[in-house]
Short mmCIF file of C-alpha atoms in Angstrom, two decimals:
data_model
loop_
_atom_site.label_atom_id
_atom_site.label_comp_id
_atom_site.label_asym_id
_atom_site.label_seq_id
_atom_site.Cartn_x
_atom_site.Cartn_y
_atom_site.Cartn_z
CA MET A 1 23.82 86.39 36.78
CA ARG A 2 23.51 88.71 33.60
CA GLU A 3 20.46 90.51 33.25
CA ILE A 4 18.58 89.29 30.40
CA SER A 5 15.96 91.51 28.89
CA PRO A 6 13.64 90.88 25.76
CA ARG A 7 14.83 92.25 22.31
CA THR A 8 12.58 95.16 20.53
CA ASN A 9 13.69 97.63 17.41
CA GLY A 10 17.01 98.68 18.46
CA THR A 11 17.80 97.07 21.46
CA THR A 12 19.21 94.25 22.28
CA ILE A 13 19.16 91.90 25.77
CA THR A 14 21.99 92.22 27.80
CA GLY A 15 25.32 90.38 27.91
CA MET A 16 23.97 88.82 24.04
CA PRO A 17 26.12 90.58 21.02
CA ALA A 18 23.31 91.85 18.42
CA VAL A 19 23.83 90.89 15.06
CA GLN A 20 22.55 93.58 12.77
CA GLY A 21 21.46 93.15 9.22
CA SER A 22 20.71 89.70 9.55
CA PRO A 23 18.15 88.41 7.19
CA ARG A 24 16.13 86.53 10.79
CA ASP A 25 16.45 90.06 11.46
CA ALA A 26 15.17 91.34 8.72
CA ARG A 27 11.59 89.13 9.12
CA VAL A 28 10.90 90.44 12.71
CA GLN A 29 9.48 93.94 11.90
CA PRO A 30 6.72 96.00 13.00
CA ASN A 31 3.90 94.85 11.16
CA ASP A 32 3.74 91.96 13.42
CA ALA A 33 0.74 93.33 15.08
CA SER A 34 -1.45 93.45 11.47
CA ARG A 35 -0.17 90.27 11.03
CA ARG A 36 -1.65 88.85 14.11
CA ALA A 37 -5.03 90.73 13.14
CA SER A 38 -5.10 88.79 9.82
CA LEU A 39 -4.59 85.57 11.86
CA SER A 40 -7.87 86.41 13.74
CA LYS A 41 -10.12 86.92 10.48
CA PRO A 42 -12.53 84.14 9.34
CA VAL A 43 -10.79 81.00 7.55
CA LYS A 44 -12.34 80.10 4.28
CA ARG A 45 -14.88 77.21 4.91
CA ARG A 46 -12.36 74.57 3.36
CA LEU A 47 -12.57 72.72 0.14
CA SER A 48 -12.08 69.61 1.23
CA SER A 49 -15.47 66.74 1.91
CA ARG A 50 -13.21 64.44 3.96
CA LEU A 51 -16.20 63.23 6.11
CA VAL A 52 -15.97 61.12 9.36
CA LYS A 53 -17.09 57.28 8.68
CA GLY A 54 -20.43 56.56 8.63
CA THR A 55 -21.62 60.13 8.90
CA SER A 56 -21.91 63.56 7.41
CA ILE A 57 -19.57 64.92 9.42
CA LEU A 58 -16.21 66.86 8.73
CA LYS A 59 -13.06 65.64 9.22
CA PRO A 60 -10.43 68.33 10.86
CA PRO A 61 -7.20 68.48 8.61
CA ASN A 62 -5.14 65.90 7.20
CA ASN A 63 -1.58 66.80 8.21
CA ASP A 64 0.07 63.27 7.86
CA GLY A 65 1.77 63.76 4.63
CA GLU A 66 1.01 64.68 0.85
CA GLY A 67 -0.73 62.94 -1.98
CA LEU A 68 -0.14 59.21 -2.22
CA GLN A 69 3.77 59.83 -0.09
CA GLY A 70 1.43 60.53 2.65
CA ILE A 71 -1.20 57.18 2.16
CA LEU A 72 1.80 54.83 1.80
CA MET A 73 4.47 56.12 3.71
CA HIS A 74 1.63 55.26 7.83
CA PRO A 75 3.70 53.26 9.97
CA LEU A 76 0.34 51.02 9.59
CA ASN A 77 1.40 50.24 6.41
CA ILE A 78 4.35 48.19 6.72
CA LEU A 79 2.01 45.40 7.58
CA LEU A 80 1.64 44.93 3.95
CA VAL A 81 4.92 42.99 3.91
CA CYS A 82 1.46 40.60 5.51
CA PHE A 83 -0.22 39.95 1.70
CA PRO A 84 2.74 38.77 0.06
CA LEU A 85 4.01 36.65 2.79
CA GLY A 86 0.03 35.47 2.73
CA VAL A 87 0.09 34.27 -0.55
CA LEU A 88 2.63 32.52 -0.27
CA SER A 89 1.44 30.88 2.15
CA ASP A 90 -1.54 29.37 0.78
CA ARG A 91 0.25 28.61 -2.69
CA MET A 92 3.34 27.04 -1.10
CA GLY A 93 1.57 25.19 1.97
CA TRP A 94 2.92 27.20 4.66
CA GLY A 95 0.14 25.76 7.27
CA ILE A 96 -3.83 27.23 7.37
CA SER A 97 -2.92 29.13 10.54
CA LYS A 98 0.08 31.47 9.06
CA THR A 99 -2.18 31.81 5.74
CA PHE A 100 -4.67 32.52 8.25
CA TRP A 101 -3.19 35.25 10.49
CA PHE A 102 -0.64 36.56 7.57
CA ASN A 103 -4.21 37.84 6.12
CA PHE A 104 -5.54 38.48 8.75
CA PHE A 105 -2.81 41.83 9.51
CA ALA A 106 -2.78 42.20 6.00
CA LEU A 107 -6.68 43.62 5.62
CA VAL A 108 -5.39 45.90 8.36
CA PRO A 109 -3.68 48.61 6.75
CA LEU A 110 -5.33 47.73 3.66
CA ALA A 111 -8.20 48.68 5.43
CA LYS A 112 -6.73 52.18 6.03
CA ILE A 113 -5.76 52.05 2.41
CA LEU A 114 -9.00 52.19 1.64
CA GLY A 115 -10.71 53.95 3.48
CA ASP A 116 -8.17 57.47 2.85
CA ALA A 117 -8.36 56.93 -0.97
CA THR A 118 -12.38 57.19 -1.09
CA GLU A 119 -11.64 59.96 1.65
CA GLU A 120 -9.85 61.51 -1.14
CA LEU A 121 -12.15 60.76 -3.99
CA ALA A 122 -14.81 62.54 -1.99
CA ALA A 123 -11.96 65.84 -1.59
CA GLY A 124 -11.49 65.81 -5.23
CA LEU A 125 -15.46 65.87 -5.99
CA LYS A 126 -15.49 69.05 -4.17
CA ASN A 127 -19.76 68.04 -4.32
CA ASP A 128 -20.93 67.52 -0.03
CA MET A 129 -24.13 65.91 -1.05
CA LEU A 130 -21.97 63.28 -3.34
CA ALA A 131 -19.52 63.28 -0.34
CA GLY A 132 -21.98 63.14 2.04
CA LEU A 133 -23.64 59.66 -0.62
CA LEU A 134 -20.08 58.35 -1.32
CA ASN A 135 -18.61 58.60 2.24
CA ALA A 136 -22.27 56.38 2.86
CA THR A 137 -22.33 53.77 0.59
CA PHE A 138 -18.60 53.25 0.37
CA GLY A 139 -17.69 53.67 4.63
CA ASN A 140 -17.74 50.48 4.80
CA ALA A 141 -16.31 49.51 2.57
CA VAL A 142 -14.07 46.80 3.67
CA GLU A 143 -16.50 45.06 5.48
CA MET A 144 -19.13 44.46 2.52
CA VAL A 145 -15.51 42.47 0.82
CA ILE A 146 -15.11 40.57 3.56
CA THR A 147 -19.34 40.19 3.06
CA LEU A 148 -19.11 38.77 -0.08
CA GLN A 149 -16.00 36.28 0.04
CA THR A 150 -17.48 34.98 3.18
CA MET A 151 -20.83 34.45 1.66
CA ARG A 152 -19.27 32.93 -1.69
CA ALA A 153 -18.19 30.03 0.36
CA GLY A 154 -21.17 29.70 2.19
CA LEU A 155 -20.64 30.45 5.57
CA MET A 156 -23.71 32.25 6.80
CA GLY A 157 -23.09 32.48 10.18
CA VAL A 158 -19.55 34.22 10.30
CA VAL A 159 -21.42 36.54 7.62
CA LYS A 160 -23.93 37.60 10.74
CA ALA A 161 -21.47 37.21 13.35
CA THR A 162 -19.10 39.49 11.15
CA LEU A 163 -21.62 42.49 10.79
CA LEU A 164 -23.17 41.79 14.42
CA GLY A 165 -19.30 42.12 16.23
CA SER A 166 -18.97 45.32 13.25
CA VAL A 167 -21.71 46.79 15.61
CA LEU A 168 -21.34 45.60 18.71
CA SER A 169 -16.57 46.46 18.80
CA ASN A 170 -17.84 50.26 17.40
CA LEU A 171 -20.53 50.67 20.04
CA LEU A 172 -18.83 49.29 23.43
CA LEU A 173 -15.24 49.24 22.90
CA VAL A 174 -14.79 52.24 20.62
CA LEU A 175 -17.01 54.14 22.10
CA GLY A 176 -16.42 53.07 25.68
CA MET A 177 -12.37 53.80 25.13
CA SER A 178 -12.69 57.75 23.39
CA PHE A 179 -15.26 58.16 26.56
CA PHE A 180 -12.01 57.18 29.06
CA MET A 181 -9.46 58.48 27.87
CA GLY A 182 -11.54 61.76 26.63
CA GLY A 183 -12.02 61.72 30.38
CA ILE A 184 -8.87 61.24 31.92
CA VAL A 185 -6.58 63.35 29.66
CA SER A 186 -6.64 66.44 29.33
CA ASN A 187 -5.35 68.40 26.26
CA LYS A 188 -4.55 72.25 27.04
CA LYS A 189 -3.75 74.21 23.85
CA GLN A 190 -1.70 77.23 24.55
CA PRO A 191 -2.26 80.58 23.72
CA ARG A 192 -1.43 81.06 19.38
CA ILE A 193 0.50 84.20 19.82
CA ARG A 194 3.96 82.61 18.92
CA ARG A 195 6.24 81.78 21.73
CA SER A 196 10.26 81.91 22.15
CA ILE A 197 11.77 79.88 25.51
CA LEU A 198 15.97 81.37 26.03
CA VAL A 199 17.96 78.89 27.86
CA ASP A 200 20.66 80.15 29.76
CA ALA A 201 22.94 76.76 29.79
CA GLN A 202 24.96 77.69 32.12
CA MET A 203 22.65 79.02 35.08
CA GLY A 204 20.18 76.50 33.74
CA ALA A 205 17.19 79.90 33.65
CA ARG A 206 14.51 79.52 31.04
CA THR A 207 12.47 83.11 30.49
CA SER A 208 10.57 82.46 28.22
CA PHE A 209 8.25 85.79 25.70
CA THR A 210 4.81 86.26 25.37
CA ALA A 211 2.56 88.55 23.19
CA GLY A 212 4.18 91.88 22.41
CA THR A 213 7.27 91.14 21.97
CA GLU A 214 9.45 90.94 19.22
CA ILE A 215 12.27 87.39 19.87
CA ASP A 216 14.44 85.58 17.23
CA PRO A 217 12.74 83.04 15.47
CA SER A 218 15.50 80.70 15.08
CA LEU A 219 14.97 80.15 18.59
CA PRO A 220 12.63 77.39 19.66
CA ILE A 221 9.13 77.17 20.27
CA PRO A 222 7.62 75.14 22.62
CA PRO A 223 4.73 72.55 21.83
CA ASP A 224 0.90 73.57 20.89
CA ASN A 225 -0.61 70.91 23.49
CA THR A 226 0.13 69.73 26.71
CA MET A 227 -1.40 66.42 27.94
CA GLU A 228 -1.76 65.52 30.95
CA ILE A 229 -3.75 63.36 33.60
CA VAL A 230 -7.24 64.60 35.67
CA GLY A 231 -9.46 64.11 38.60
CA GLU A 232 -11.95 65.35 37.28
CA LYS A 233 -13.35 66.50 33.52
CA VAL A 234 -16.66 66.13 32.39
CA GLN A 235 -16.43 66.15 28.33
CA SER A 236 -20.02 67.45 26.90
CA PHE A 237 -21.53 67.11 23.30
CA SER A 238 -24.62 68.04 20.79
CA ALA A 239 -27.00 64.63 22.06
CA MET A 240 -28.90 65.37 18.17
CA THR A 241 -26.85 63.29 16.32
CA ALA A 242 -26.33 60.67 19.04
CA LEU A 243 -30.02 60.15 20.08
CA VAL A 244 -30.84 59.84 15.80
CA ASN A 245 -27.47 57.17 15.13
CA THR A 246 -28.92 55.07 18.47
CA SER A 247 -32.93 55.30 16.82
CA MET A 248 -32.19 54.29 13.79
CA LEU A 249 -29.92 51.56 15.47
CA LEU A 250 -33.34 50.72 17.55
CA LEU A 251 -35.20 50.15 14.49
CA SER A 252 -32.88 47.32 13.15
CA CYS A 253 -32.48 45.82 16.80
CA LEU A 254 -36.51 45.40 15.91
CA SER A 255 -36.13 44.60 12.95
CA PHE A 256 -33.96 41.42 13.48
CA SER A 257 -35.69 40.53 16.48
CA LEU A 258 -39.29 40.08 14.72
CA VAL A 259 -37.58 38.12 12.44
CA THR A 260 -36.12 35.77 15.51
CA VAL A 261 -39.12 35.67 17.38
CA PHE A 262 -40.97 35.00 14.51
CA CYS A 263 -38.52 31.81 13.56
CA SER A 264 -38.63 30.55 16.53
CA THR A 265 -42.40 30.74 16.90
CA ASN A 266 -43.43 28.65 13.39
CA GLU A 267 -40.40 26.43 13.46
CA ASP A 268 -42.67 24.13 11.10
CA LEU A 269 -42.41 26.42 8.31
CA THR A 270 -38.85 26.32 6.07
CA SER A 271 -36.22 28.86 5.45
CA GLU A 272 -36.99 29.15 1.76
CA GLU A 273 -40.81 28.90 2.22
CA MET A 274 -41.57 31.79 5.04
CA LEU A 275 -38.20 32.91 5.72
CA LEU A 276 -36.34 34.26 3.30
CA PRO A 277 -39.07 35.87 1.51
CA ILE A 278 -39.56 37.68 5.02
CA SER A 279 -36.04 39.08 5.25
CA ARG A 280 -35.60 40.83 1.65
CA GLN A 281 -38.56 42.35 2.38
CA CYS A 282 -37.31 44.03 5.87
CA SER A 283 -34.21 44.89 4.34
CA ILE A 284 -35.85 46.72 1.65
CA VAL A 285 -38.29 48.65 4.25
CA ILE A 286 -34.15 48.83 6.24
CA MET A 287 -32.88 50.05 3.68
CA MET A 288 -35.79 52.55 2.42
CA ALA A 289 -35.47 54.12 6.21
CA TYR A 290 -31.22 54.39 5.18
CA CYS A 291 -32.15 56.38 2.51
CA ALA A 292 -34.67 58.72 4.65
CA TYR A 293 -31.29 59.33 6.88
CA ILE A 294 -29.41 60.47 4.56
CA PHE A 295 -31.32 62.95 3.14
CA PHE A 296 -31.87 63.83 6.52
CA GLN A 297 -28.54 64.26 7.38
CA LEU A 298 -27.49 65.80 3.68
CA VAL A 299 -30.57 68.33 2.47
CA THR A 300 -33.54 68.33 5.68
CA HIS A 301 -31.58 68.99 8.45
CA ARG A 302 -27.86 69.63 6.64
CA GLN A 303 -26.90 72.75 8.71
CA ALA A 304 -28.85 71.08 11.61
CA MET A 305 -26.68 68.48 12.09
CA ALA A 306 -23.73 70.23 10.60
CA GLU A 307 -23.78 72.58 14.14
CA ALA A 308 -25.16 69.16 15.88
CA ASP A 309 -21.28 67.74 14.93
CA SER A 310 -18.86 70.49 14.41
CA PRO A 311 -15.64 69.39 15.49
CA GLY A 312 -14.01 73.04 15.33
CA ASP A 313 -14.05 74.60 19.48
CA GLY A 314 -14.85 78.03 18.42
CA GLU A 315 -12.47 78.17 15.50
CA PRO A 316 -12.36 79.14 11.93
CA GLU A 317 -12.05 76.32 9.87
CA GLU A 318 -9.16 75.35 8.11
CA GLU A 319 -8.73 75.48 4.07
CA GLU A 320 -7.58 72.02 2.37
CA GLU A 321 -7.19 70.92 -1.65
CA PRO A 322 -7.30 67.69 -1.72
CA LYS A 323 -4.46 65.26 -1.74
CA LEU A 324 -5.22 63.02 -4.60
CA SER A 325 -6.62 63.84 -7.92
CA THR A 326 -10.20 61.78 -8.79
CA HIS A 327 -8.47 59.67 -11.27
CA CYS A 328 -5.46 58.98 -8.53
CA ALA A 329 -8.07 58.84 -6.05
CA ALA A 330 -9.91 56.07 -8.08
CA GLY A 331 -7.60 54.51 -9.28
CA LEU A 332 -6.34 53.27 -5.56
CA MET A 333 -9.46 52.91 -4.60
CA LEU A 334 -9.98 50.45 -7.38
CA VAL A 335 -6.21 48.06 -6.20
CA ALA A 336 -7.13 48.72 -2.51
CA THR A 337 -10.50 46.94 -3.68
CA LEU A 338 -8.73 43.82 -4.80
CA ILE A 339 -6.37 43.50 -3.24
CA VAL A 340 -9.00 43.30 -0.23
CA SER A 341 -10.72 40.70 -2.18
CA LEU A 342 -8.13 37.69 -2.62
CA CYS A 343 -6.97 38.92 1.10
CA SER A 344 -10.67 38.30 2.82
CA GLU A 345 -10.81 35.23 -0.07
CA LEU A 346 -7.86 33.51 1.59
CA LEU A 347 -8.41 34.55 4.72
CA VAL A 348 -12.36 32.70 4.77
CA ALA A 349 -10.84 29.96 2.68
CA SER A 350 -8.88 29.69 6.31
CA LEU A 351 -10.95 30.02 8.53
CA ASP A 352 -12.68 26.07 9.20
CA GLY A 353 -9.30 25.15 9.75
CA VAL A 354 -8.65 27.39 11.89
CA VAL A 355 -11.03 26.89 13.94
CA GLU A 356 -10.29 22.77 14.33
CA GLN A 357 -6.04 23.62 14.70
CA ALA A 358 -6.56 26.90 17.47
CA GLY A 359 -9.60 25.70 19.00
CA ILE A 360 -10.77 29.00 19.28
CA SER A 361 -14.36 29.59 18.86
CA GLU A 362 -15.68 30.33 15.44
CA HIS A 363 -18.62 32.77 17.08
CA PHE A 364 -15.31 35.14 18.78
CA ILE A 365 -13.62 34.81 15.47
CA GLY A 366 -16.65 36.43 13.61
CA ILE A 367 -17.34 38.86 16.31
CA ILE A 368 -14.25 39.70 18.31
CA LEU A 369 -11.88 39.72 15.93
CA LEU A 370 -12.64 40.24 12.56
CA PRO A 371 -14.15 43.46 13.06
CA ILE A 372 -11.07 44.86 14.18
CA ILE A 373 -9.84 44.54 10.52
CA GLY A 374 -11.69 46.91 9.09
CA ASN A 375 -12.50 49.52 11.77
CA ALA A 376 -8.53 49.11 13.59
CA CYS A 377 -7.83 53.40 11.83
CA GLU A 378 -11.26 54.51 13.47
CA HIS A 379 -10.48 53.42 16.87
CA ALA A 380 -7.75 55.65 17.22
CA SER A 381 -9.31 58.56 15.09
CA ALA A 382 -11.72 58.05 17.24
CA ILE A 383 -9.45 57.97 21.37
CA ARG A 384 -7.94 60.53 19.34
CA PHE A 385 -10.81 63.12 18.80
CA ALA A 386 -11.54 62.64 22.69
CA ILE A 387 -8.63 63.35 24.08
CA MET A 388 -8.46 66.29 21.48
CA ASP A 389 -11.86 67.40 23.85
CA LYS A 390 -13.86 66.21 20.52
CA PRO A 391 -16.64 64.19 21.68
CA GLY A 392 -18.72 64.49 19.41
CA LEU A 393 -16.46 63.19 16.37
CA SER A 394 -15.71 60.45 18.40
CA ILE A 395 -19.11 60.12 18.92
CA GLY A 396 -19.33 60.38 15.24
CA ILE A 397 -17.22 57.06 14.51
CA ALA A 398 -18.86 55.15 16.92
CA VAL A 399 -22.54 54.94 16.53
CA GLY A 400 -22.57 56.92 13.34
CA SER A 401 -20.42 53.22 12.02
CA SER A 402 -22.77 50.88 13.78
CA THR A 403 -25.70 52.74 12.04
CA GLN A 404 -23.80 51.92 8.44
CA VAL A 405 -24.02 48.71 9.39
CA SER A 406 -26.93 47.47 10.64
CA LEU A 407 -28.91 50.12 8.13
CA PHE A 408 -27.07 49.87 5.04
CA VAL A 409 -24.67 46.23 5.67
CA VAL A 410 -26.49 43.98 6.77
CA PRO A 411 -29.50 44.17 4.20
CA PHE A 412 -27.19 44.48 1.68
CA ALA A 413 -26.00 41.54 2.54
CA VAL A 414 -29.42 39.85 3.05
CA LEU A 415 -30.45 40.83 -0.67
CA LEU A 416 -26.61 39.98 -2.01
CA GLY A 417 -27.51 36.51 -1.16
CA TRP A 418 -30.94 36.64 -2.57
CA ALA A 419 -28.79 37.74 -6.25
CA ILE A 420 -26.91 34.70 -5.41
CA ASP A 421 -28.18 32.98 -4.62
CA GLN A 422 -27.33 31.96 -1.44
CA PRO A 423 -29.71 31.32 2.07
CA MET A 424 -28.74 34.49 3.60
CA ASP A 425 -31.59 36.32 5.73
CA LEU A 426 -32.06 38.11 9.25
CA ASN A 427 -32.76 35.71 11.53
CA PHE A 428 -29.16 36.09 14.32
CA GLY A 429 -30.85 34.20 16.81
CA SER A 430 -31.73 34.82 19.73
CA LEU A 431 -28.56 35.53 22.03
CA ASN A 432 -27.50 37.69 19.67
CA THR A 433 -30.56 40.17 18.78
CA THR A 434 -30.55 40.24 22.06
CA VAL A 435 -27.47 40.84 22.98
CA MET A 436 -27.47 44.04 20.30
CA SER A 437 -30.84 45.82 21.77
CA VAL A 438 -28.93 45.90 24.75
CA SER A 439 -25.83 47.07 23.50
CA VAL A 440 -27.65 50.04 21.91
CA ILE A 441 -29.98 50.40 25.03
CA ILE A 442 -27.05 51.26 27.03
CA VAL A 443 -25.35 53.00 24.77
CA LEU A 444 -28.64 55.35 24.07
CA SER A 445 -28.54 55.94 28.53
CA VAL A 446 -25.37 57.02 28.17
CA VAL A 447 -25.43 59.63 25.74
CA VAL A 448 -28.84 60.80 25.73
CA ASP A 449 -28.05 63.63 28.49
CA GLY A 450 -24.67 65.10 26.23
CA GLN A 451 -22.00 64.60 28.58
CA ALA A 452 -19.33 62.24 28.90
CA ASN A 453 -17.08 60.74 31.50
CA TRP A 454 -14.70 58.50 32.01
CA LEU A 455 -16.93 56.09 34.66
CA GLN A 456 -19.00 55.85 30.86
CA GLY A 457 -16.73 54.70 29.19
CA TYR A 458 -15.22 52.01 31.88
CA LEU A 459 -18.68 50.70 31.93
CA LEU A 460 -19.27 50.12 27.77
CA MET A 461 -15.72 48.12 27.83
CA SER A 462 -16.67 46.34 30.48
CA ALA A 463 -20.02 45.07 29.19
CA TYR A 464 -17.80 44.30 25.69
CA VAL A 465 -15.38 42.50 27.65
CA LEU A 466 -18.78 40.60 29.37
CA ILE A 467 -19.49 39.66 25.64
CA ALA A 468 -16.00 38.76 25.03
CA MET A 469 -16.59 36.42 27.07
CA LEU A 470 -19.40 34.68 26.21
CA TYR A 471 -18.92 33.66 22.60
CA TRP A 472 -15.49 33.00 23.82
CA TYR A 473 -16.60 29.56 25.46
CA LEU A 474 -19.94 29.69 23.13
CA PRO A 475 -19.23 25.95 21.65
CA ASN A 476 -19.63 26.13 17.77
CA GLU A 477 -22.55 23.47 17.67
CA LYS A 478 -24.76 25.61 19.25
CA GLY A 479 -26.43 28.58 18.37
CA SER A 480 -27.77 27.72 14.74
CA ALA A 481 -27.99 30.85 13.29
CA ILE A 482 -24.22 31.78 13.42
CA HIS A 483 -22.82 28.39 12.95
#
């Protein structure tokens, strides 16, 4: 066996010829110590204002690509082929079911493109306050567009079911899967000092060189992160943001419950006489509470919330410039919104036919299927952050997005119905109000201690499966608030 030893200045590896004067050798100079010292210096605060959906938490740098290419070349965008197919199916009469499913799958990548364009526009503003307001108002743009189209069709029950399902999927499914995957998968970081591996092909030997060794940069570099299944793992996070969001969710549950109980005890009153005025006034109060919540996040307690939800692990943040200009990002948002509007219009128009032909409950479609459209990419991001041992980001995505829907999108829908003369109210029915209230209480009991494990995630997912089974078997003629 040949003796292999590290190569330093003026020495060679025994049994291997030295390459003198090569360009790669010229790059390996004795100033590596100064280069490593420069890496340890704090990095400037990054310039982008990309925020986690529904929160004021900065997202990690986006390394998926540059500009429009990085947004449009995402593998999920292959589903965009369903958009022209959905339009053709509607125009050429291929069938209601095909029209529904083509537009359903087309909306998934469109939601991601719209979300990315919103992030790039916020990053291009280079103003944390404006970026936070943009994220707080347009973070659920797809849900708002679908709500508008469904309300124009007069399907108030589907509107309520979709909004309720968006809250439940984020609170139970997304948060549960994040805690479960983060509790069983360990993401170990390798040392930052560059390592190289020499492989002796004849003997099958592998030798690693680490700190203090000058190496050939042409040799392979091992991965920075390794993942493995672990048997015992508890993730810790700051409970401040989670408790603030769950408190806001309890406020929204209170408003739904009061209106629902009021209607059940005064059944002789007509909707136009008492229910709509009460719902609209309550919606104004809820939106004012949401504005106070945004002011709390972005102004008075901005530093405290940033420290509580910092995605870093003691490492300095990387500097990141916006990938798109503000004009390009705004244009992409406009185009994506128009296409989402068309797809959602065709989707809503075919909804009744799918319920009749496929035999799927209207409640199941509204509460379980439709929320997948706007939240699929956020679901994947939350799970990825949990595996990266950043549970604070996962909670920010799941609970923060639920807060945005319940305190902004729901009252927005009521006020929008007022503007377009549609009887949208806050009477979600006793069953749906109970499901949402109990779900919020369960999540509160999970996040209150600031720790998460896989069992808590499994329990949250089990609760979501129970709710899905309930609405699968719930007949369409039951629950007047939904039908």
